Short mmCIF file of C-alpha atoms in Angstrom, two decimals:
data_model
loop_
_atom_site.label_atom_id
_atom_site.label_comp_id
_atom_site.label_asym_id
_atom_site.label_seq_id
_atom_site.Cartn_x
_atom_site.Cartn_y
_atom_site.Cartn_z
CA ARG A 1 75.11 -109.04 12.51
CA ALA A 2 72.67 -108.10 15.23
CA ILE A 3 70.86 -105.04 13.87
CA MET A 4 69.01 -104.36 17.13
CA GLY A 5 72.11 -105.02 19.24
CA GLY A 6 71.04 -108.49 20.37
CA VAL A 7 69.60 -111.58 18.73
CA ASP A 8 66.20 -113.02 19.65
CA PHE A 9 66.53 -116.54 18.26
CA ASN A 10 62.76 -117.02 18.57
CA GLN A 11 62.38 -114.57 15.69
CA PHE A 12 64.72 -116.39 13.27
CA PRO A 13 63.05 -118.65 10.64
CA ILE A 14 64.40 -122.09 11.49
CA ASN A 15 63.34 -123.56 8.15
CA SER A 16 66.16 -121.66 6.39
CA ILE A 17 69.00 -123.04 8.53
CA GLU A 18 71.53 -125.46 7.02
CA ARG A 19 73.85 -125.68 10.04
CA ILE A 20 75.05 -123.73 13.07
CA ASP A 21 78.70 -123.19 14.01
CA TYR A 22 79.64 -122.33 17.60
CA ILE A 23 83.04 -120.83 18.37
CA ARG A 24 84.17 -120.37 21.97
CA GLY A 25 86.03 -117.45 23.53
CA ALA A 26 86.51 -113.75 22.88
CA ARG A 27 86.71 -113.49 19.08
CA ALA A 28 86.24 -109.76 18.53
CA SER A 29 89.58 -109.49 16.75
CA ILE A 30 88.22 -111.78 14.00
CA TYR A 31 84.43 -111.50 14.01
CA GLY A 32 83.86 -107.92 15.15
CA SER A 33 82.75 -106.10 18.23
CA GLU A 34 79.76 -108.30 19.12
CA ALA A 35 81.98 -111.35 19.72
CA ILE A 36 82.46 -110.63 23.44
CA SER A 37 82.63 -114.26 24.62
CA GLY A 38 81.92 -116.41 21.57
CA VAL A 39 80.28 -116.63 18.15
CA ILE A 40 77.09 -118.36 17.04
CA ASN A 41 77.20 -118.49 13.23
CA ILE A 42 73.84 -119.41 11.67
CA ILE A 43 74.41 -120.60 8.09
CA THR A 44 71.50 -120.58 5.62
CA ARG A 45 73.50 -121.15 2.45
CA ALA A 46 73.18 -124.69 1.07
CA ASN A 47 75.96 -126.78 -0.46
CA ILE A 48 76.15 -126.19 -4.20
CA ASP A 49 75.33 -129.87 -4.92
CA SER A 50 72.41 -130.06 -2.47
CA ASP A 51 69.22 -131.56 -3.92
CA ALA A 52 66.64 -131.81 -1.14
CA SER A 53 63.29 -130.22 -1.94
CA HIS A 54 60.32 -130.91 0.33
CA VAL A 55 56.93 -129.73 1.57
CA THR A 56 55.82 -130.01 5.21
CA ALA A 57 52.57 -129.20 6.96
CA GLY A 58 51.31 -129.58 10.50
CA TYR A 59 48.41 -128.88 12.84
CA GLY A 60 48.15 -129.05 16.62
CA SER A 61 46.50 -127.81 19.78
CA ASP A 62 45.81 -124.10 20.37
CA ASN A 63 44.97 -123.90 16.64
CA HIS A 64 48.65 -124.35 15.81
CA LYS A 65 49.22 -124.67 12.07
CA LYS A 66 52.36 -124.46 9.97
CA GLY A 67 53.66 -125.17 6.51
CA THR A 68 57.01 -124.99 4.73
CA PHE A 69 57.98 -125.24 1.07
CA VAL A 70 61.70 -125.73 0.32
CA VAL A 71 63.41 -126.02 -3.06
CA SER A 72 67.17 -126.69 -2.97
CA LYS A 73 68.38 -127.89 -6.37
CA PRO A 74 71.23 -127.61 -8.86
CA VAL A 75 70.01 -125.61 -11.87
CA GLY A 76 72.90 -126.29 -14.21
CA ASP A 77 76.57 -127.05 -14.19
CA SER A 78 78.05 -125.54 -10.99
CA LYS A 79 74.89 -123.53 -10.32
CA HIS A 80 72.44 -123.85 -7.46
CA PHE A 81 69.15 -122.28 -6.33
CA LYS A 82 67.52 -122.40 -2.91
CA GLY A 83 64.09 -121.05 -2.03
CA VAL A 84 62.25 -121.29 1.29
CA LEU A 85 58.71 -120.14 2.05
CA GLY A 86 57.29 -120.71 5.52
CA TYR A 87 54.18 -119.85 7.50
CA GLU A 88 53.26 -120.63 11.09
CA LYS A 89 50.47 -119.45 13.40
CA THR A 90 49.08 -120.39 16.79
CA ASP A 91 46.40 -118.82 18.98
CA GLY A 92 48.61 -119.69 21.94
CA PHE A 93 47.56 -119.84 25.57
CA ASN A 94 47.76 -117.65 28.65
CA VAL A 95 51.49 -117.67 29.37
CA LYS A 96 51.14 -115.57 32.55
CA PRO A 97 47.75 -116.30 34.17
CA LEU A 98 46.70 -113.77 36.82
CA PRO A 99 43.30 -114.96 38.13
CA GLY A 100 40.76 -112.17 38.12
CA VAL A 101 42.96 -109.91 36.01
CA ASN A 102 43.67 -111.50 32.60
CA ASP A 103 41.26 -114.44 32.55
CA GLY A 104 40.67 -115.76 29.03
CA ASP A 105 43.70 -114.12 27.42
CA GLU A 106 45.66 -116.01 24.78
CA HIS A 107 49.16 -115.11 23.67
CA GLY A 108 49.76 -116.24 20.13
CA PHE A 109 52.41 -116.07 17.45
CA GLU A 110 52.37 -115.71 13.65
CA THR A 111 55.21 -115.68 11.13
CA LEU A 112 55.61 -115.48 7.37
CA ASN A 113 59.15 -115.84 6.02
CA LEU A 114 60.94 -116.05 2.69
CA LYS A 115 64.53 -116.90 1.69
CA LEU A 116 65.99 -116.99 -1.84
CA GLY A 117 69.60 -117.78 -2.70
CA TYR A 118 71.59 -118.40 -5.86
CA GLN A 119 75.22 -119.49 -6.09
CA GLN A 120 77.55 -120.32 -8.96
CA ASN A 121 81.09 -121.55 -9.48
CA PHE A 122 82.43 -119.33 -12.28
CA SER A 123 85.68 -121.28 -12.47
CA ASP A 124 87.79 -123.67 -10.41
CA ASN A 125 88.96 -120.69 -8.34
CA LEU A 126 86.07 -118.20 -8.30
CA SER A 127 82.55 -118.57 -6.92
CA GLY A 128 79.74 -116.22 -5.99
CA TYR A 129 76.50 -116.07 -4.03
CA VAL A 130 73.55 -113.68 -3.81
CA GLY A 131 70.62 -113.99 -1.44
CA VAL A 132 67.56 -112.12 -0.20
CA SER A 133 65.51 -112.81 2.90
CA ALA A 134 62.48 -111.38 4.66
CA TYR A 135 60.25 -112.25 7.57
CA ASN A 136 57.31 -110.72 9.40
CA ASN A 137 56.69 -112.01 12.93
CA GLU A 138 53.87 -110.99 15.27
CA TYR A 139 53.60 -112.17 18.87
CA ASP A 140 51.45 -111.45 21.93
CA TYR A 141 52.71 -111.08 25.48
CA ASP A 142 51.27 -110.15 28.86
CA ASN A 143 51.94 -106.91 30.70
CA SER A 144 49.26 -107.35 33.37
CA SER A 145 49.99 -107.00 37.06
CA TYR A 146 48.34 -107.14 40.47
CA GLY A 147 47.95 -103.91 42.37
CA ASN A 148 49.41 -103.16 45.81
CA PRO A 149 47.11 -101.14 48.15
CA ALA A 150 50.11 -100.13 50.23
CA TRP A 151 51.56 -98.38 47.18
CA GLY A 152 48.20 -97.09 45.96
CA THR A 153 48.25 -99.21 42.79
CA VAL A 154 45.36 -101.25 41.37
CA ASP A 155 45.13 -104.41 39.26
CA LYS A 156 46.13 -103.72 35.64
CA HIS A 157 45.09 -105.77 32.64
CA GLU A 158 47.27 -105.18 29.59
CA LYS A 159 47.83 -107.52 26.68
CA LYS A 160 50.50 -106.33 24.24
CA THR A 161 51.62 -107.20 20.73
CA GLY A 162 55.08 -107.03 19.25
CA GLU A 163 55.93 -107.14 15.58
CA VAL A 164 59.28 -107.65 13.87
CA LYS A 165 59.73 -106.91 10.17
CA TYR A 166 63.04 -107.69 8.47
CA VAL A 167 64.28 -107.45 4.87
CA GLY A 168 67.86 -108.05 3.82
CA ALA A 169 70.18 -108.96 0.97
CA ASP A 170 73.71 -110.30 0.86
CA LEU A 171 76.34 -110.95 -1.78
CA SER A 172 79.69 -112.72 -1.61
CA LEU A 173 82.59 -113.55 -3.92
CA GLU A 174 85.21 -116.16 -3.02
CA TYR A 175 88.59 -116.77 -4.65
CA ASN A 176 90.76 -119.78 -3.81
CA LYS A 177 93.99 -120.76 -5.50
CA ASP A 178 96.74 -122.92 -4.06
CA VAL A 179 97.86 -121.31 -0.78
CA TYR A 180 95.79 -118.11 -1.07
CA SER A 181 92.10 -117.47 -0.44
CA SER A 182 90.06 -114.28 -0.41
CA GLU A 183 86.39 -113.49 0.26
CA LEU A 184 84.37 -110.30 -0.18
CA LYS A 185 80.99 -110.04 1.58
CA LEU A 186 78.37 -107.30 1.25
CA ALA A 187 75.17 -107.26 3.29
CA TYR A 188 72.26 -104.86 3.79
CA GLY A 189 69.40 -105.19 6.24
CA GLN A 190 66.55 -103.15 7.69
CA GLN A 191 64.57 -104.19 10.75
CA ASP A 192 61.43 -102.58 12.17
CA ASN A 193 60.28 -103.43 15.69
CA TYR A 194 56.79 -102.40 16.83
CA ASP A 195 55.32 -102.65 20.31
CA HIS A 196 51.72 -101.66 21.13
CA LYS A 197 48.59 -102.64 23.04
CA SER A 198 46.79 -105.58 21.45
CA GLY A 199 43.84 -104.58 19.33
CA GLN A 200 45.26 -101.12 18.63
CA SER A 201 47.09 -99.85 15.59
CA LYS A 202 50.86 -100.29 15.68
CA SER A 203 51.15 -96.55 15.04
CA THR A 204 49.94 -95.98 18.62
CA GLY A 205 52.95 -97.69 20.20
CA ASP A 206 56.74 -97.69 20.05
CA HIS A 207 58.56 -98.10 16.74
CA VAL A 208 62.27 -98.69 16.18
CA ALA A 209 63.63 -98.90 12.62
CA ILE A 210 67.34 -99.47 11.95
CA GLU A 211 69.23 -99.79 8.66
CA GLN A 212 72.63 -101.48 8.50
CA PHE A 213 75.21 -102.06 5.75
CA ASN A 214 78.31 -104.27 6.09
CA ALA A 215 81.29 -104.79 3.80
CA ILE A 216 83.92 -107.39 4.78
CA TRP A 217 87.09 -108.46 2.95
CA LEU A 218 88.95 -111.47 4.38
CA ASN A 219 92.23 -112.98 3.18
CA SER A 220 94.29 -116.04 4.13
CA TYR A 221 97.73 -117.21 3.02
CA SER A 222 99.50 -120.48 3.89
CA VAL A 223 103.19 -119.72 4.32
CA ASN A 224 104.00 -123.43 4.68
CA GLU A 225 102.38 -126.58 6.08
CA GLU A 226 102.65 -125.27 9.65
CA LEU A 227 102.07 -121.51 9.37
CA SER A 228 99.18 -119.52 7.94
CA VAL A 229 98.51 -115.79 8.17
CA GLY A 230 95.46 -113.72 7.38
CA GLY A 231 93.87 -110.34 7.63
CA GLY A 232 90.78 -108.39 6.77
CA LEU A 233 88.94 -105.10 6.49
CA ASP A 234 85.49 -104.55 7.96
CA TYR A 235 83.23 -101.55 7.32
CA ARG A 236 79.80 -100.98 8.82
CA THR A 237 77.35 -98.09 8.67
CA GLU A 238 74.02 -97.97 10.46
CA LYS A 239 71.36 -95.43 11.26
CA LEU A 240 67.92 -95.02 12.75
CA ALA A 241 65.60 -94.92 9.77
CA LYS A 242 63.12 -92.16 9.09
CA GLY A 243 59.76 -92.53 10.79
CA TYR A 244 61.34 -93.83 13.99
CA ILE A 245 59.98 -91.35 16.54
CA ALA A 246 60.04 -87.57 16.61
CA PRO A 247 63.20 -86.25 18.30
CA SER A 248 61.00 -83.91 20.34
CA ASP A 249 59.69 -86.99 22.15
CA TRP A 250 63.21 -87.80 23.37
CA GLY A 251 64.10 -84.42 24.85
CA PRO A 252 66.75 -82.02 23.55
CA SER A 253 69.68 -83.89 25.08
CA GLN A 254 68.72 -87.11 23.26
CA SER A 255 67.86 -85.83 19.79
CA TYR A 256 69.17 -87.80 16.82
CA ASP A 257 68.99 -86.84 13.16
CA PRO A 258 69.28 -90.04 11.07
CA GLU A 259 70.41 -88.10 7.98
CA LYS A 260 73.22 -86.25 9.77
CA ASN A 261 74.30 -88.86 12.31
CA PRO A 262 74.72 -92.33 10.83
CA ARG A 263 77.23 -94.38 12.79
CA THR A 264 80.21 -95.90 11.02
CA ASN A 265 82.78 -98.43 12.20
CA PHE A 266 85.95 -99.34 10.31
CA GLY A 267 87.88 -102.40 11.46
CA ILE A 268 91.18 -103.92 10.40
CA SER A 269 92.36 -107.32 11.67
CA ALA A 270 95.27 -109.75 11.39
CA ILE A 271 95.72 -113.35 12.51
CA ALA A 272 98.48 -115.96 12.52
CA GLN A 273 98.08 -119.70 13.19
CA TYR A 274 100.88 -122.21 13.71
CA ALA A 275 100.39 -125.98 13.98
CA TYR A 276 103.17 -128.48 14.53
CA ASP A 277 102.89 -132.05 15.77
CA VAL A 278 100.54 -131.93 18.81
CA TRP A 279 100.76 -128.14 19.29
CA THR A 280 98.60 -125.35 17.86
CA LEU A 281 99.24 -121.64 18.46
CA GLU A 282 97.12 -118.65 17.41
CA ALA A 283 97.39 -114.88 17.78
CA SER A 284 95.12 -112.16 16.42
CA VAL A 285 94.65 -108.41 16.73
CA ARG A 286 91.95 -105.98 15.59
CA ASN A 287 91.49 -102.23 15.57
CA ASP A 288 88.05 -100.57 15.36
CA ASP A 289 87.56 -96.89 14.59
CA ASN A 290 84.00 -95.94 15.59
CA ASN A 291 82.90 -92.38 14.80
CA GLN A 292 80.70 -92.30 17.93
CA PHE A 293 82.97 -94.04 20.46
CA GLY A 294 86.50 -93.57 19.12
CA ASN A 295 89.35 -95.98 18.50
CA ASN A 296 89.70 -99.40 20.17
CA THR A 297 92.18 -102.27 19.82
CA THR A 298 91.39 -105.86 20.81
CA TRP A 299 93.53 -109.01 20.67
CA GLN A 300 93.60 -112.71 21.46
CA THR A 301 96.19 -115.46 21.97
CA ALA A 302 95.50 -119.18 22.23
CA ALA A 303 97.38 -122.47 22.52
CA GLY A 304 96.22 -126.04 22.06
CA TRP A 305 97.80 -129.37 23.04
CA SER A 306 96.47 -132.63 21.56
CA PHE A 307 97.61 -134.88 24.39
CA TYR A 308 95.61 -137.93 23.23
CA GLU A 309 93.87 -138.88 20.00
CA GLY A 310 90.55 -137.03 19.85
CA TYR A 311 91.30 -134.86 22.94
CA GLU A 312 92.78 -131.39 23.11
CA LEU A 313 93.58 -129.03 25.97
CA THR A 314 93.31 -125.33 25.05
CA LEU A 315 94.15 -122.10 26.83
CA SER A 316 93.09 -118.71 25.46
CA HIS A 317 93.13 -115.10 26.57
CA GLY A 318 91.54 -112.18 24.76
CA THR A 319 89.92 -108.78 24.97
CA ALA A 320 86.78 -107.39 23.35
CA PHE A 321 84.94 -104.14 22.74
CA ARG A 322 81.25 -103.60 21.98
CA ALA A 323 79.65 -100.27 21.16
CA PRO A 324 76.12 -99.75 22.56
CA SER A 325 73.37 -100.38 20.01
CA PHE A 326 70.85 -97.74 18.99
CA VAL A 327 68.27 -99.66 21.02
CA ASP A 328 70.52 -99.35 24.10
CA LEU A 329 70.93 -95.63 23.51
CA TYR A 330 67.61 -94.38 22.20
CA TYR A 331 64.74 -96.83 22.81
CA PRO A 332 61.62 -94.81 23.78
CA GLY A 333 61.17 -94.63 27.51
CA TYR A 334 64.52 -96.34 28.22
CA GLU A 335 66.95 -93.89 26.65
CA MET A 336 70.55 -94.01 27.88
CA PRO A 337 72.39 -91.63 25.50
CA ASN A 338 75.45 -91.44 27.77
CA LEU A 339 75.96 -95.21 27.91
CA LYS A 340 79.61 -96.24 27.51
CA PRO A 341 80.90 -99.17 25.39
CA GLU A 342 81.40 -102.60 26.94
CA GLU A 343 84.96 -103.81 27.39
CA SER A 344 85.87 -107.34 28.41
CA GLU A 345 88.84 -109.55 29.21
CA ASN A 346 88.31 -113.26 28.78
CA THR A 347 90.49 -116.24 29.84
CA GLU A 348 89.41 -119.81 29.11
CA LEU A 349 90.98 -123.18 29.87
#
């Protein structure tokens, strides 16, 4: 889930990725409130029989250097361990040259990331996984600008540095037997975002720290060869962590006490899928109860027609709901505490 409300894919350690699934259309009724118009599912868990350890290293222009160490091996009967350690750094170059204002600036990037995962098949029907991950990314960017005498402004030179720190852990249990399958997922993450002038301490700039916990229980049952039904429960709690920024800096109308005001969201969903001959039908519904923004129901219907081997025509219609993130509501200098949730209606052919 997107802890800060959005995903900056530049920050994600690519060396941990096994594959990426992309799912089109409004899928909020299945995947939660962020799935306004589609889902990008980044999967870091390896196959349990994967055996592909390697070491890579590289060096390039702008003092670009990187290295990755990956161990992905079975460690016993129906057991598997994966570990990834990566480092990358570059001095960069001037990404926004303003002659006479920021001459000689370089905008670099540095990352250190770690991923550990262990999975085991306890029986033919039951399997489990536990993983931890962490990364620390630091990047420079330019905030310089030319002045405008007509507006009374002067040239401004400002090089800034952003830093993203993330730590997280996740656990899952999966049960599959005959026509029934069930999966329980637990995940915790904390992300700290810093933004300050380059060369200064990060304590002098903006700091956003958010904690998030998710618990998801999904179930699926095949009624017969054509019809399957499923449902799930989804619980999330999140809060601005201590040390964020003093509420007095926000103003009295925007104060937020992280101990008294964590945000919770409870979702319940159901789905049915029917496939016969060249036709596929799907319907799903979801209800979210958010303690900050109230109760919302979303749904989707879809139909598919396989009119020729390898080709399918699909039509779908769905709705979605997304609560504003804490960054949307409370980010220093850009606070919008009265922001309303997004609602969407999506039709695709």
